[in-house]
């Protein structure tokens, strides 16, 4: 169990009685929770269930009483979980869990497991990780929702642009069916959604930052509401703000505060800031992978990170860097993670700045990895219209070599950004090394005016055709016939131009040092 996680009581309180209720907590409510795992009947029956040492709380999906009791008995002999979450837990299950020292949390039967799992992980990652002083738990979406509810006397929920509930305040007996089902992760009643759409509520929320009033509909059991759209700053200048979600406030038995609309406008601004911060700040898992890749200031301890993430530290690893043009498709990292996890179940995928990285801790052969990369690029181009570029580093000598490999991958991607046509869409470090080194040398030369022979600049300014002839002649290793074919002129024309260049520049192109200096100078710019 990880030290310094969110207390069990705080976790249950954040999830609210709409989703869960605490049945028993033999070790109290202050036991820290840092991770969660899902197990189903097949996991238990086939012996594939995750050991309790790998997670603090477990969600029992469709596990029978007999199987659950056997699993709890096995965990009790080693390290019992902090808590088990189950729908309609039996008395026998509660008794066995309490005897093992595990709390039991009852889950609302209508709740969706994936919604509960998502919310629990959101709380664990963004509701305060006390073990990491860089995490600021003073403000988060759950805290914002509850503070807003307390201030304006309503029940608050915060949704993303896809109408998925991200956080919510505590509910009371006046919560209507639309609120309850939205929190449970079930689709809202069709007649409610149809009514909201018919009256233009959704269109109004996406049209601007004004508060929208939703009238009561007693025949539908729909209570009065206020709503406002959440807008984040655009990714580029001179573009409109981006719609990021909605704050809903359901009125209960008490009237909302007189200044509720004004406060709600402020809440929308704060929600946008929090959502931007949470999107920019990776989860604990992602931070560990970033450390492994050398993308943070702290030095990576590969064995420690491997142990924390359950990865193989030794063996032939692989690193793939991905880049795409703008605009970058939404959730591209998630799409790549699906494909990577299907290829290797230990795949690690993170997004950092404008790039995405995949790490295979124990990769297949380099040929198999490259084949997977090509297949993935082809599929995403066909299915999503996404044009990707990828650089493969394989084999990498264990996780300790991942950071160095990532740096080399970035060098190739940087070069490809400067010269897209010079590097293949899928390449390896070995295949691109010559192109990358030459590009970096030329970039260094071009960054210092003193390193470019002024005679090259003079020739370009005086006669661009002669400058092009000189570059082609040098690239052809002095082969007049090859240069003529490339320039589509007669060989005698090339001979004449070369003599003219030597006269103007007062040099002999037979000198190898002159050829090297001029060749680099001509490539600059």
PDB file of N, CA, C and O in Angstrom, residues 147-156 226 249 254-261 263-264:
ATOM      1  N   UNK A 147     -17.663  23.501  -2.865  1.00  0.00           N
ATOM      2  CA  UNK A 147     -17.609  24.904  -2.423  1.00  0.00           C
ATOM      3  C   UNK A 147     -18.718  25.717  -3.082  1.00  0.00           C
ATOM      4  O   UNK A 147     -19.362  26.549  -2.432  1.00  0.00           O
ATOM      5  N   UNK A 148     -18.933  25.483  -4.366  1.00  0.00           N
ATOM      6  CA  UNK A 148     -19.993  26.197  -5.082  1.00  0.00           C
ATOM      7  C   UNK A 148     -21.359  25.824  -4.518  1.00  0.00           C
ATOM      8  O   UNK A 148     -22.226  26.689  -4.327  1.00  0.00           O
ATOM      9  N   UNK A 149     -21.553  24.521  -4.241  1.00  0.00           N
ATOM     10  CA  UNK A 149     -22.829  24.073  -3.691  1.00  0.00           C
ATOM     11  C   UNK A 149     -23.092  24.723  -2.334  1.00  0.00           C
ATOM     12  O   UNK A 149     -24.215  25.176  -2.049  1.00  0.00           O
ATOM     13  N   UNK A 150     -22.074  24.776  -1.484  1.00  0.00           N
ATOM     14  CA  UNK A 150     -22.228  25.394  -0.171  1.00  0.00           C
ATOM     15  C   UNK A 150     -22.541  26.884  -0.292  1.00  0.00           C
ATOM     16  O   UNK A 150     -23.341  27.424   0.485  1.00  0.00           O
ATOM     17  N   UNK A 151     -21.929  27.518  -1.280  1.00  0.00           N
ATOM     18  CA  UNK A 151     -22.076  28.972  -1.417  1.00  0.00           C
ATOM     19  C   UNK A 151     -23.438  29.384  -1.949  1.00  0.00           C
ATOM     20  O   UNK A 151     -24.034  30.376  -1.496  1.00  0.00           O
ATOM     21  N   UNK A 152     -23.987  28.639  -2.914  1.00  0.00           N
ATOM     22  CA  UNK A 152     -25.242  29.075  -3.539  1.00  0.00           C
ATOM     23  C   UNK A 152     -26.413  28.158  -3.205  1.00  0.00           C
ATOM     24  O   UNK A 152     -27.506  28.309  -3.750  1.00  0.00           O
ATOM     25  N   UNK A 153     -26.186  27.157  -2.333  1.00  0.00           N
ATOM     26  CA  UNK A 153     -27.256  26.306  -1.792  1.00  0.00           C
ATOM     27  C   UNK A 153     -27.921  25.441  -2.869  1.00  0.00           C
ATOM     28  O   UNK A 153     -29.154  25.307  -2.901  1.00  0.00           O
ATOM     29  N   UNK A 154     -27.116  24.844  -3.728  1.00  0.00           N
ATOM     30  CA  UNK A 154     -27.645  23.940  -4.738  1.00  0.00           C
ATOM     31  C   UNK A 154     -26.794  22.691  -4.826  1.00  0.00           C
ATOM     32  O   UNK A 154     -25.795  22.549  -4.111  1.00  0.00           O
ATOM     33  N   UNK A 155     -27.180  21.774  -5.696  1.00  0.00           N
ATOM     34  CA  UNK A 155     -26.413  20.544  -5.939  1.00  0.00           C
ATOM     35  C   UNK A 155     -25.698  20.681  -7.270  1.00  0.00           C
ATOM     36  O   UNK A 155     -26.336  20.885  -8.311  1.00  0.00           O
ATOM     37  N   UNK A 156     -24.382  20.568  -7.247  1.00  0.00           N
ATOM     38  CA  UNK A 156     -23.542  20.917  -8.392  1.00  0.00           C
ATOM     39  C   UNK A 156     -22.954  19.662  -9.040  1.00  0.00           C
ATOM     40  O   UNK A 156     -22.569  18.718  -8.340  1.00  0.00           O
ATOM     41  N   UNK A 226     -29.675  25.861 -12.926  1.00  0.00           N
ATOM     42  CA  UNK A 226     -28.843  26.860 -13.601  1.00  0.00           C
ATOM     43  C   UNK A 226     -27.710  26.095 -14.260  1.00  0.00           C
ATOM     44  O   UNK A 226     -27.265  25.052 -13.771  1.00  0.00           O
ATOM     45  N   UNK A 249     -26.252  23.287 -11.825  1.00  0.00           N
ATOM     46  CA  UNK A 249     -26.648  23.490 -10.435  1.00  0.00           C
ATOM     47  C   UNK A 249     -28.136  23.166 -10.318  1.00  0.00           C
ATOM     48  O   UNK A 249     -28.977  23.887 -10.860  1.00  0.00           O
ATOM     49  N   UNK A 254     -34.520  24.321  -0.905  1.00  0.00           N
ATOM     50  CA  UNK A 254     -34.244  25.719  -0.571  1.00  0.00           C
ATOM     51  C   UNK A 254     -33.941  26.498  -1.848  1.00  0.00           C
ATOM     52  O   UNK A 254     -33.382  25.957  -2.804  1.00  0.00           O
ATOM     53  N   UNK A 255     -34.301  27.783  -1.888  1.00  0.00           N
ATOM     54  CA  UNK A 255     -33.989  28.592  -3.068  1.00  0.00           C
ATOM     55  C   UNK A 255     -32.487  28.821  -3.189  1.00  0.00           C
ATOM     56  O   UNK A 255     -31.755  28.798  -2.189  1.00  0.00           O
ATOM     57  N   UNK A 256     -32.035  29.030  -4.408  1.00  0.00           N
ATOM     58  CA  UNK A 256     -30.625  29.340  -4.634  1.00  0.00           C
ATOM     59  C   UNK A 256     -30.323  30.749  -4.145  1.00  0.00           C
ATOM     60  O   UNK A 256     -31.221  31.589  -4.008  1.00  0.00           O
ATOM     61  N   UNK A 257     -29.039  31.010  -3.881  1.00  0.00           N
ATOM     62  CA  UNK A 257     -28.629  32.336  -3.414  1.00  0.00           C
ATOM     63  C   UNK A 257     -28.964  33.394  -4.456  1.00  0.00           C
ATOM     64  O   UNK A 257     -28.999  33.124  -5.661  1.00  0.00           O
ATOM     65  N   UNK A 258     -29.235  34.618  -3.982  1.00  0.00           N
ATOM     66  CA  UNK A 258     -29.624  35.695  -4.892  1.00  0.00           C
ATOM     67  C   UNK A 258     -28.545  35.985  -5.933  1.00  0.00           C
ATOM     68  O   UNK A 258     -28.847  36.354  -7.070  1.00  0.00           O
ATOM     69  N   UNK A 259     -27.297  35.847  -5.533  1.00  0.00           N
ATOM     70  CA  UNK A 259     -26.202  36.136  -6.472  1.00  0.00           C
ATOM     71  C   UNK A 259     -25.673  34.862  -7.113  1.00  0.00           C
ATOM     72  O   UNK A 259     -24.514  34.796  -7.530  1.00  0.00           O
ATOM     73  N   UNK A 260     -26.512  33.835  -7.215  1.00  0.00           N
ATOM     74  CA  UNK A 260     -26.068  32.541  -7.740  1.00  0.00           C
ATOM     75  C   UNK A 260     -25.489  32.663  -9.145  1.00  0.00           C
ATOM     76  O   UNK A 260     -24.476  32.030  -9.464  1.00  0.00           O
ATOM     77  N   UNK A 261     -26.110  33.460 -10.000  1.00  0.00           N
ATOM     78  CA  UNK A 261     -25.626  33.573 -11.378  1.00  0.00           C
ATOM     79  C   UNK A 261     -24.238  34.202 -11.424  1.00  0.00           C
ATOM     80  O   UNK A 261     -23.366  33.753 -12.170  1.00  0.00           O
ATOM     81  N   UNK A 263     -21.963  34.184  -9.014  1.00  0.00           N
ATOM     82  CA  UNK A 263     -21.005  33.229  -8.465  1.00  0.00           C
ATOM     83  C   UNK A 263     -20.740  32.110  -9.471  1.00  0.00           C
ATOM     84  O   UNK A 263     -19.611  31.619  -9.599  1.00  0.00           O
ATOM     85  N   UNK A 264     -21.781  31.705 -10.198  1.00  0.00           N
ATOM     86  CA  UNK A 264     -21.615  30.631 -11.177  1.00  0.00           C
ATOM     87  C   UNK A 264     -20.676  31.045 -12.300  1.00  0.00           C
ATOM     88  O   UNK A 264     -19.900  30.230 -12.812  1.00  0.00           O
TER      89      UNK A 264
END
